[in-house]
Every structure is written in C-alpha cells, then in structure tokens.
Tab-separated table of C-alpha atoms in Angstrom:
chain	number	residue	atom	x	y	z
A	708	MET	CA	95.681	84.634	106.439
A	709	ARG	CA	96.810	86.668	103.455
A	710	ALA	CA	98.586	89.975	103.936
A	711	LYS	CA	96.439	92.986	103.064
A	712	ASN	CA	99.354	95.294	102.326
A	713	ILE	CA	102.807	94.777	100.863
A	714	ILE	CA	104.995	97.380	102.537
A	715	ASP	CA	107.962	95.016	102.638
A	716	LEU	CA	108.186	91.771	100.677
A	717	THR	CA	108.514	89.966	104.014
A	718	ASP	CA	104.863	90.793	104.635
A	719	LEU	CA	104.450	87.544	102.680
A	720	SER	CA	105.311	84.170	104.142
A	721	LEU	CA	107.914	82.042	102.360
A	722	GLU	CA	105.093	79.809	101.141
A	723	GLU	CA	103.228	82.807	99.730
A	724	LEU	CA	106.373	84.248	98.137
A	725	THR	CA	107.108	80.930	96.432
A	726	ALA	CA	103.534	80.776	95.129
A	727	VAL	CA	103.695	84.355	93.809
A	728	ILE	CA	107.020	83.705	92.025
A	729	ASP	CA	105.783	80.432	90.526
A	730	GLN	CA	102.577	82.101	89.371
A	731	ALA	CA	104.572	84.929	87.775
A	732	LEU	CA	106.525	82.377	85.758
A	733	GLU	CA	103.270	80.674	84.751
A	734	ILE	CA	101.883	84.029	83.602
A	735	LYS	CA	105.049	84.529	81.537
A	736	LYS	CA	104.445	81.185	79.818
A	737	ASN	CA	100.703	81.666	79.236
A	738	PRO	CA	99.570	85.294	79.712
A	739	ALA	CA	96.303	84.747	77.833
A	740	ALA	CA	95.054	82.473	80.631
A	741	TYR	CA	95.093	85.452	83.021
A	742	ALA	CA	93.585	88.073	80.699
A	743	ASP	CA	90.285	88.517	82.570
A	744	ARG	CA	91.264	87.697	86.135
A	745	CYS	CA	90.860	91.311	87.335
A	746	LYS	CA	87.925	92.315	85.181
A	747	GLY	CA	85.929	95.004	86.996
A	748	LYS	CA	88.811	95.852	89.363
A	749	ILE	CA	90.614	99.212	89.548
A	750	LEU	CA	94.240	99.931	90.447
A	751	ALA	CA	95.185	103.423	91.666
A	752	THR	CA	98.815	104.362	91.002
A	753	LEU	CA	99.741	107.216	93.366
A	754	PHE	CA	103.216	108.315	92.317
A	755	TYR	CA	104.591	111.268	94.245
A	756	GLU	CA	108.008	110.686	92.656
A	757	PRO	CA	109.067	110.214	88.986
A	758	SER	CA	109.029	106.688	87.603
A	759	THR	CA	109.134	104.988	84.224
A	760	ARG	CA	109.304	101.220	84.787
A	761	THR	CA	107.520	100.812	88.115
A	762	ARG	CA	104.492	102.960	87.303
A	763	ASN	CA	104.079	101.697	83.749
A	764	SER	CA	104.670	98.074	84.691
A	765	PHE	CA	101.984	98.318	87.380
A	766	GLN	CA	99.600	99.857	84.853
A	767	THR	CA	100.486	97.249	82.218
A	768	ALA	CA	100.043	94.474	84.772
A	769	MET	CA	96.527	95.593	85.683
A	770	LEU	CA	95.502	96.157	82.070
A	771	ARG	CA	96.796	92.719	81.056
A	772	LEU	CA	94.722	91.232	83.874
A	773	GLY	CA	91.616	92.894	82.432
A	774	GLY	CA	91.371	95.628	85.062
A	775	GLN	CA	91.504	99.412	84.846
A	776	VAL	CA	93.867	102.077	86.154
A	777	ILE	CA	93.435	105.518	87.706
A	778	GLY	CA	95.874	107.756	89.581
A	779	PHE	CA	98.584	110.350	89.056
A	780	ASP	CA	102.291	110.610	88.266
A	781	ASN	CA	102.688	114.247	89.316
A	782	PRO	CA	101.300	115.263	92.711
A	783	MET	CA	101.435	118.933	91.678
A	784	SER	CA	98.555	118.237	89.293
A	785	THR	CA	96.401	117.072	92.228
A	786	SER	CA	95.098	118.558	95.458
A	787	VAL	CA	98.452	117.709	97.035
A	788	SER	CA	99.564	121.026	95.507
A	789	LYS	CA	96.878	122.708	97.659
A	790	GLY	CA	98.147	121.077	100.842
A	791	GLU	CA	96.084	117.877	100.937
A	792	THR	CA	97.579	115.377	103.369
A	793	LEU	CA	98.705	111.860	102.557
A	794	LYS	CA	95.943	110.605	104.840
A	795	ASP	CA	93.177	112.442	102.967
A	796	THR	CA	94.501	111.482	99.532
A	797	THR	CA	94.724	107.846	100.589
A	798	ILE	CA	91.215	107.738	102.061
A	799	ILE	CA	89.725	109.298	98.930
A	800	MET	CA	91.627	107.158	96.428
A	801	SER	CA	91.044	103.913	98.302
A	802	GLY	CA	87.340	104.666	98.043
A	803	TYR	CA	87.693	104.780	94.250
A	804	ALA	CA	90.000	101.782	93.757
A	805	ASP	CA	90.342	98.128	94.758
A	806	ILE	CA	94.110	98.296	95.249
A	807	ILE	CA	96.749	101.056	95.486
A	808	ALA	CA	100.374	101.170	94.345
A	809	MET	CA	102.201	104.115	95.928
A	810	ARG	CA	105.622	105.648	95.358
A	811	HIS	CA	106.756	108.467	97.602
A	812	PRO	CA	110.073	110.233	98.306
A	813	MET	CA	109.593	110.101	102.101
A	814	GLU	CA	110.576	106.912	103.898
A	815	GLY	CA	107.706	105.051	105.538
A	816	ALA	CA	105.041	106.729	103.391
A	817	ALA	CA	103.465	103.485	102.179
A	818	LYS	CA	103.044	102.190	105.719
A	819	ALA	CA	101.540	105.522	106.746
A	820	ALA	CA	99.080	105.316	103.846
A	821	ALA	CA	98.127	101.766	104.835
A	822	LEU	CA	96.902	103.070	108.196
A	823	TYR	CA	94.067	104.874	106.418
A	824	ALA	CA	93.414	102.920	103.213
A	825	SER	CA	90.293	100.799	102.853
A	826	CYS	CA	91.966	98.619	100.192
A	827	PRO	CA	95.379	96.902	99.897
A	828	VAL	CA	98.419	99.167	99.555
A	829	ILE	CA	101.553	98.095	97.681
A	830	ASN	CA	104.760	99.967	98.388
A	831	ALA	CA	106.183	100.982	94.988
A	832	GLY	CA	109.224	102.594	96.622
A	833	ASP	CA	109.500	104.878	99.650
A	834	GLY	CA	112.563	107.113	99.515
A	835	GLY	CA	115.773	105.179	100.141
A	836	HIS	CA	113.959	102.685	102.362
A	837	LEU	CA	112.326	99.751	100.541
A	838	HIS	CA	111.189	98.675	97.084
A	839	PRO	CA	109.477	95.290	97.511
A	840	THR	CA	108.065	94.877	93.999
A	841	GLN	CA	111.510	95.480	92.498
A	842	THR	CA	112.809	92.744	94.779
A	843	LEU	CA	109.992	90.467	93.657
A	844	THR	CA	110.978	91.265	90.054
A	845	ASP	CA	114.598	90.411	90.882
A	846	LEU	CA	113.630	87.087	92.467
A	847	VAL	CA	111.386	86.154	89.533
A	848	THR	CA	114.262	86.932	87.139
A	849	LEU	CA	116.762	84.934	89.211
A	850	LYS	CA	114.443	81.915	89.454
A	851	ASP	CA	113.738	82.109	85.720
A	852	GLN	CA	117.411	82.384	84.722
A	853	LYS	CA	119.216	80.372	87.392
A	854	GLY	CA	116.486	77.883	88.290
A	855	THR	CA	117.064	78.524	91.997
A	856	LEU	CA	117.292	81.266	94.608
A	857	GLU	CA	119.793	79.342	96.731
A	858	GLY	CA	123.579	79.244	96.759
A	859	LEU	CA	124.235	82.207	94.465
A	860	THR	CA	127.114	84.662	94.770
A	861	ILE	CA	125.548	88.059	94.153
A	862	GLY	CA	127.589	91.215	93.669
A	863	LEU	CA	125.807	94.455	94.581
A	864	CYS	CA	127.622	97.435	93.093
A	865	GLY	CA	127.231	101.203	93.415
A	866	ASP	CA	125.140	103.241	95.825
A	867	LEU	CA	124.462	100.660	98.515
A	868	LYS	CA	123.840	103.305	101.166
A	869	ASN	CA	120.781	104.847	99.495
A	870	GLY	CA	119.728	101.986	97.221
A	871	ARG	CA	116.291	100.816	98.335
A	872	THR	CA	116.418	98.012	95.737
A	873	VAL	CA	119.507	96.383	97.247
A	874	HIS	CA	118.229	96.945	100.791
A	875	SER	CA	115.018	95.106	99.912
A	876	LEU	CA	116.850	92.279	98.139
A	877	CYS	CA	119.197	91.589	101.077
A	878	ASN	CA	116.450	91.996	103.662
A	879	SER	CA	114.092	89.659	101.828
A	880	MET	CA	116.591	86.903	101.053
A	881	ALA	CA	117.825	86.972	104.641
A	882	LYS	CA	114.402	86.913	106.269
A	883	PHE	CA	113.152	84.174	103.949
A	884	GLY	CA	116.202	82.065	104.816
A	885	LEU	CA	117.492	81.956	101.232
A	886	LYS	CA	121.197	81.160	101.370
A	887	ALA	CA	123.386	83.475	99.294
A	888	HIS	CA	126.751	85.189	99.481
A	889	PHE	CA	126.617	88.934	98.852
A	890	VAL	CA	129.650	90.907	97.714
A	891	PHE	CA	129.164	94.593	98.541
A	892	ILE	CA	131.069	96.595	95.922
A	893	SER	CA	131.153	100.250	96.889
A	894	THR	CA	133.162	103.099	98.299
A	895	LYS	CA	133.222	103.557	102.053
A	896	GLU	CA	130.861	106.532	101.699
A	897	LEU	CA	128.258	104.413	99.894
A	898	THR	CA	128.583	101.153	101.817
A	899	MET	CA	125.658	98.978	102.872
A	900	PRO	CA	123.935	100.293	106.049
A	901	GLU	CA	124.675	98.505	109.294
A	902	TYR	CA	121.049	97.557	109.874
A	903	ILE	CA	121.144	95.447	106.675
A	904	THR	CA	124.386	93.689	107.590
A	905	GLU	CA	122.973	92.928	111.046
A	906	ILE	CA	119.944	91.298	109.414
A	907	LEU	CA	122.311	89.199	107.280
A	908	ASP	CA	124.309	88.252	110.386
A	909	HIS	CA	121.222	86.492	111.749
A	910	SER	CA	120.470	84.591	108.534
A	911	PRO	CA	121.990	81.836	106.374
A	912	CYS	CA	123.414	84.576	104.112
A	913	THR	CA	127.048	85.657	104.183
A	914	TYR	CA	128.678	88.800	102.836
A	915	SER	CA	131.986	90.462	102.077
A	916	PHE	CA	133.144	93.936	101.085
A	917	CYS	CA	135.153	94.991	98.049
A	918	ASP	CA	135.943	98.396	96.585
A	919	SER	CA	136.902	97.109	93.108
A	920	LEU	CA	134.381	95.880	90.533
A	921	GLU	CA	137.202	94.483	88.413
A	922	GLU	CA	138.473	92.431	91.346
A	923	ALA	CA	135.045	91.122	92.351
A	924	ILE	CA	133.477	90.233	89.011
A	925	PRO	CA	135.241	86.877	88.292
A	926	SER	CA	133.612	85.193	91.319
A	927	LEU	CA	130.044	86.360	90.718
A	928	ASP	CA	126.977	84.435	89.535
A	929	VAL	CA	124.946	87.645	89.497
A	930	LEU	CA	126.080	91.259	89.205
A	931	TYR	CA	123.476	93.765	90.365
A	932	MET	CA	124.541	97.233	89.235
A	933	THR	CA	122.944	100.329	90.752
A	934	ARG	CA	122.921	103.995	89.862
A	935	ILE	CA	124.658	106.577	92.020
A	936	GLN	CA	121.452	108.369	92.995
A	937	LYS	CA	121.836	112.123	92.637
A	938	GLU	CA	118.453	112.772	94.271
A	939	ARG	CA	119.538	111.039	97.514
A	940	PHE	CA	122.621	113.225	98.061
A	941	ASP	CA	122.544	116.270	100.295
A	942	SER	CA	125.702	117.594	98.596
A	943	LEU	CA	126.017	117.999	94.824
A	944	GLU	CA	129.783	118.129	95.254
A	945	GLU	CA	129.813	114.686	96.887
A	946	TYR	CA	127.627	113.278	94.100
A	947	GLU	CA	129.941	114.643	91.397
A	948	ARG	CA	132.923	113.071	93.161
A	949	LEU	CA	131.359	109.598	93.353
A	950	LYS	CA	129.079	109.329	90.302
A	951	ASN	CA	131.514	107.547	87.938
A	952	VAL	CA	133.433	105.402	90.403
A	953	TYR	CA	131.939	102.138	89.062
A	954	VAL	CA	131.385	101.608	85.341
A	955	LEU	CA	130.687	98.204	83.795
A	956	ASP	CA	132.185	97.910	80.320
A	957	PRO	CA	133.123	95.085	77.882
A	958	GLU	CA	136.651	94.836	79.305
A	959	LYS	CA	135.325	93.999	82.760
A	960	MET	CA	132.781	91.595	81.275
A	961	LYS	CA	135.689	89.591	79.777
A	962	LYS	CA	136.725	88.693	83.329
A	963	ALA	CA	133.248	87.392	84.276
A	964	LYS	CA	131.833	83.873	84.216
A	965	ALA	CA	130.204	82.676	81.015
A	966	ASP	CA	126.902	82.261	82.862
A	967	LEU	CA	127.009	85.531	84.810
A	968	ILE	CA	123.803	87.540	84.619
A	969	VAL	CA	123.872	91.326	84.906
A	970	LEU	CA	120.856	93.001	86.502
A	971	HIS	CA	120.019	96.659	87.132
A	972	PRO	CA	116.791	98.146	88.530
A	973	LEU	CA	117.136	101.031	86.043
A	974	PRO	CA	117.332	103.821	85.123
A	975	ARG	CA	121.017	103.699	84.361
A	976	VAL	CA	123.126	106.777	83.766
A	977	ASP	CA	126.806	106.029	83.064
A	978	GLU	CA	127.377	102.930	85.201
A	979	ILE	CA	126.812	100.437	82.344
A	980	THR	CA	128.149	101.369	78.913
A	981	ASN	CA	125.901	100.897	75.887
A	982	GLU	CA	128.318	98.319	74.469
A	983	VAL	CA	127.442	95.922	77.299
A	984	ASP	CA	123.829	95.823	76.057
A	985	ASP	CA	124.905	93.463	73.250
A	986	ASP	CA	126.334	90.915	75.681
A	987	PRO	CA	123.829	88.039	76.146
A	988	ARG	CA	124.577	88.123	79.866
A	989	ALA	CA	123.115	91.643	80.123
A	990	LEU	CA	119.565	90.954	81.297
A	991	TYR	CA	118.419	94.287	82.767
A	992	PHE	CA	115.907	94.971	79.982
A	993	TYR	CA	114.563	91.420	80.284
A	994	GLN	CA	114.442	91.962	84.062
A	995	ALA	CA	112.204	95.012	83.535
A	996	LYS	CA	109.861	92.886	81.407
A	997	CYS	CA	109.705	90.288	84.189
A	998	GLY	CA	108.480	93.101	86.433
A	999	VAL	CA	105.123	93.024	84.654
A	1000	TYR	CA	104.653	89.310	85.377
A	1001	ALA	CA	105.776	89.789	88.979
A	1002	ARG	CA	103.293	92.611	89.570
A	1003	MET	CA	100.482	90.741	87.799
A	1004	SER	CA	101.020	87.838	90.173
A	1005	LEU	CA	101.178	90.060	93.252
A	1006	ILE	CA	97.997	91.941	92.322
A	1007	LEU	CA	96.198	88.623	91.874
A	1008	HIS	CA	97.499	87.387	95.217
A	1009	LEU	CA	96.135	90.443	97.018
A	1010	LEU	CA	92.783	90.682	95.236
A	1011	GLU	CA	91.751	87.057	94.890
A	1012	GLU	CA	91.882	86.150	98.572
A	1013	THR	CA	90.091	87.571	101.613
A	1014	PRO	CA	92.591	90.067	103.061
A	1015	ALA	CA	93.671	90.330	106.661
A	1016	GLN	CA	92.894	93.398	108.721
A	1017	GLY	CA	94.781	96.618	108.037
A	1018	ILE	CA	97.918	97.789	109.783
A	1019	THR	CA	97.863	98.609	113.475
A	1020	PHE	CA	100.761	99.513	115.736
A	1021	ASP	CA	101.473	97.808	119.039
A	1022	GLY	CA	104.147	100.299	119.981
A	1023	GLU	CA	102.418	103.677	119.823
A	1024	ASP	CA	104.370	106.133	121.936
A	1025	ALA	CA	103.434	109.812	121.998
A	1026	SER	CA	106.915	110.710	123.225
A	1027	PHE	CA	108.777	108.913	120.420
A	1028	ARG	CA	110.293	111.069	117.681
A	1029	CYS	CA	111.984	109.527	114.672
A	1030	PRO	CA	115.528	110.860	114.162
A	1031	ASN	CA	115.403	110.357	110.374
A	1032	PRO	CA	114.841	113.700	108.572
A	1033	LYS	CA	113.506	111.785	105.560
A	1034	CYS	CA	110.832	109.939	107.568
A	1035	ILE	CA	107.205	110.517	106.580
A	1036	THR	CA	106.449	111.646	110.136
A	1037	LYS	CA	108.443	114.819	109.433
A	1038	SER	CA	106.021	115.988	106.747
A	1039	GLU	CA	102.768	114.405	108.004
A	1040	GLY	CA	102.609	115.601	111.604
A	1041	TYR	CA	99.246	114.001	112.464
A	1042	LEU	CA	100.627	110.448	112.177
A	1043	PRO	CA	100.652	108.441	115.400
A	1044	HIS	CA	104.157	108.171	116.815
A	1045	ALA	CA	105.170	104.543	117.013
A	1046	CYS	CA	108.283	102.428	117.430
A	1047	HIS	CA	109.272	98.797	117.757
A	1048	LYS	CA	112.172	96.847	119.193
A	1049	ASP	CA	114.726	95.180	116.921
A	1050	GLY	CA	117.008	93.354	119.296
A	1051	GLU	CA	118.659	96.044	121.409
A	1052	HIS	CA	117.530	98.837	119.116
A	1053	THR	CA	114.416	100.991	119.173
A	1054	CYS	CA	113.249	101.629	115.612
A	1055	CYS	CA	110.708	103.873	113.942
A	1056	GLU	CA	107.630	101.917	112.937
A	1057	TYR	CA	107.456	103.721	109.572
A	1058	CYS	CA	111.008	103.986	108.248
A	1059	ASP	CA	112.913	101.561	110.559
A	1060	ALA	CA	115.389	104.263	111.585
A	1061	ARG	CA	117.188	103.429	114.831
A	1062	ILE	CA	117.724	105.546	117.903
C-alpha cells in the first residue's frame, strides 16, 4: 500500500524509494514524456517560512507535469494573520488541492497537518526537524553522480545540531540500510544530536567526529556543507561566534579527491567562497536542479496510486506534554497529545523529542 503522506522519507519502503529515485533520473533524461502526467491536478504550497529553492522547485515540478499550483509564501497575507489555526487552514486548502507541500518553522507541523488533510501532505521542512524532499534530492544527485548509494564516505560540515537536511539524510540512509561512513565535521556546540547517532548505531552505517574541515576533506567522497543557521539560534552572540568557523575555499579543495562532489542544500552565506563555484566538483547548483526531478517523481508517486489511509496515532495520551519548545503542540493547543516508544525512550509523536 502506498504512503499517503511523506512526513519523513522513511514513510516510503526501500522498494518505493528506489523506484522514485529511478523515475527521477528517467524524468531528467526525458522530461517531455512526463509533461501531461498531472494534467487537471492542483498542488497547494503552504509555506509559513521563507524559501527559494524548495517552494519554487515544487511549483516548477507540478507545472512541468502539466498541473497547476495555488498557495502562499507569506502566512501574514492569509487568514493565519487573523488567528486561523493550522488545522483550519489545512482542511480548507486540502479541499481545494489534490496534494499539499508544507513548510513550517515549528517542528512536527507537517504531521499535525496530515491529521486533518483530505489529500496527501508532503513535508517541505518543519523547523530543525526533517526535510525529506531535500534528502530525496540528495539521494537522486548521489545516484546520478556516483552511480550508487552504498559505500560512500560522506562528510557533513557545519550546523549539524539544527540542520534538518543532514538529520534527514542520516536518518534515511540508516533506516533504508544503505551502508555509508559519515564524518561529522562541527564544533562541539553544533554536533549531531544523539538521537541521530543512536539511529546510526543500529544500522549498517558508521560515523566519526572531526572538528577540522581541512583534516577531514582528503578522505571524503562527498562533502555536504551546511549553513550556520542564524534563525535556529536563541542567542545572536552565539551565532556571531560560530558563523564563520567552517569555510570551504580553493585551498581546501586542493586537498580533496579528484572525484569528490560538493553538495549544499542552499542558501549559502559565507561557508563556500565564490571561487569554489568554478571547480567542476562543486555540484550544489546542479543538486538544486535535481530537486525538480526528485519532486516531480514524488508527486507522481503520491498521485498516481490509490493512497493509504491518513495518519492516526496509536499512542494518544492526554497526560503527555512534549518538552520541546519548538514543537507544533506548543502553538496549536487543540492537537491530540501523543507519544511513541523508541527503544527505552518516550518520544513526541510530532517532533520526535525525547523525555
């Protein structure tokens, strides 16, 4: 049975993921063959948070499939500014559209929306939690460039604490059983969260820590740079102290393998110098283009098959309160309180925060 919603990329089976990636690469080769596949369908892009690539690549994907797009990129221009709840917005918009792509600054928002939507919901990024379609983009790019998703040494550099893109990439590769070695390149303050390393501990993946990009880069097949995310910091002073710790420049690139590929979910600020753009190993702009093919394939996957039933929670618990101040339950008080067990840990059903 196909998944109705993509909150996390692991809502797909490995077989489905492989099919979506392969179809994305077919679309890249022959986009004209897919030009009318979503004729008569409507995508609603509900973006409560600024976006350039994700929102526009979703819109481009639907238009290239022959469909149409509605939605918003500024909630203050909608009834949200008058106090409309996420639930009400979702119910209304899912009545207008065949599929929804949602970005929201609160963690767990996409899953909350899926409780009330009458059409498939795709998580286009929920706070610092998950970003499954960026991960799909990353996997499509890796398969296209490396020919495989197995056996790669992947350096993840920058804000690994708040980076939903690197969380999703590690989580997905681990849960799909794709063998890789991750090198976590960060300061102690920005290191990968423990819940991600515990997922990796129970997978074929391995990992190591390094605080020097210059030291790590010679061993890498893939370098995944990330931005130090100002909007995720509670303290401006801490952001200013850490923002330029890791900068990729031509001197560091001289130490890298000839077949290294450099990825970045974008936007970049100062962490990759403009001179690196001319290096043929710098593939972050090509990666963004692959995001259109990835999202075209995912939209087709969700719309062309009979979907499963919507999300329900087995672990509803009226006494449970999520400890995460950035969880969607903190701003949408009507949501059912729910949790699940992850080994010895009790976790929020929306944002996966542990208590």
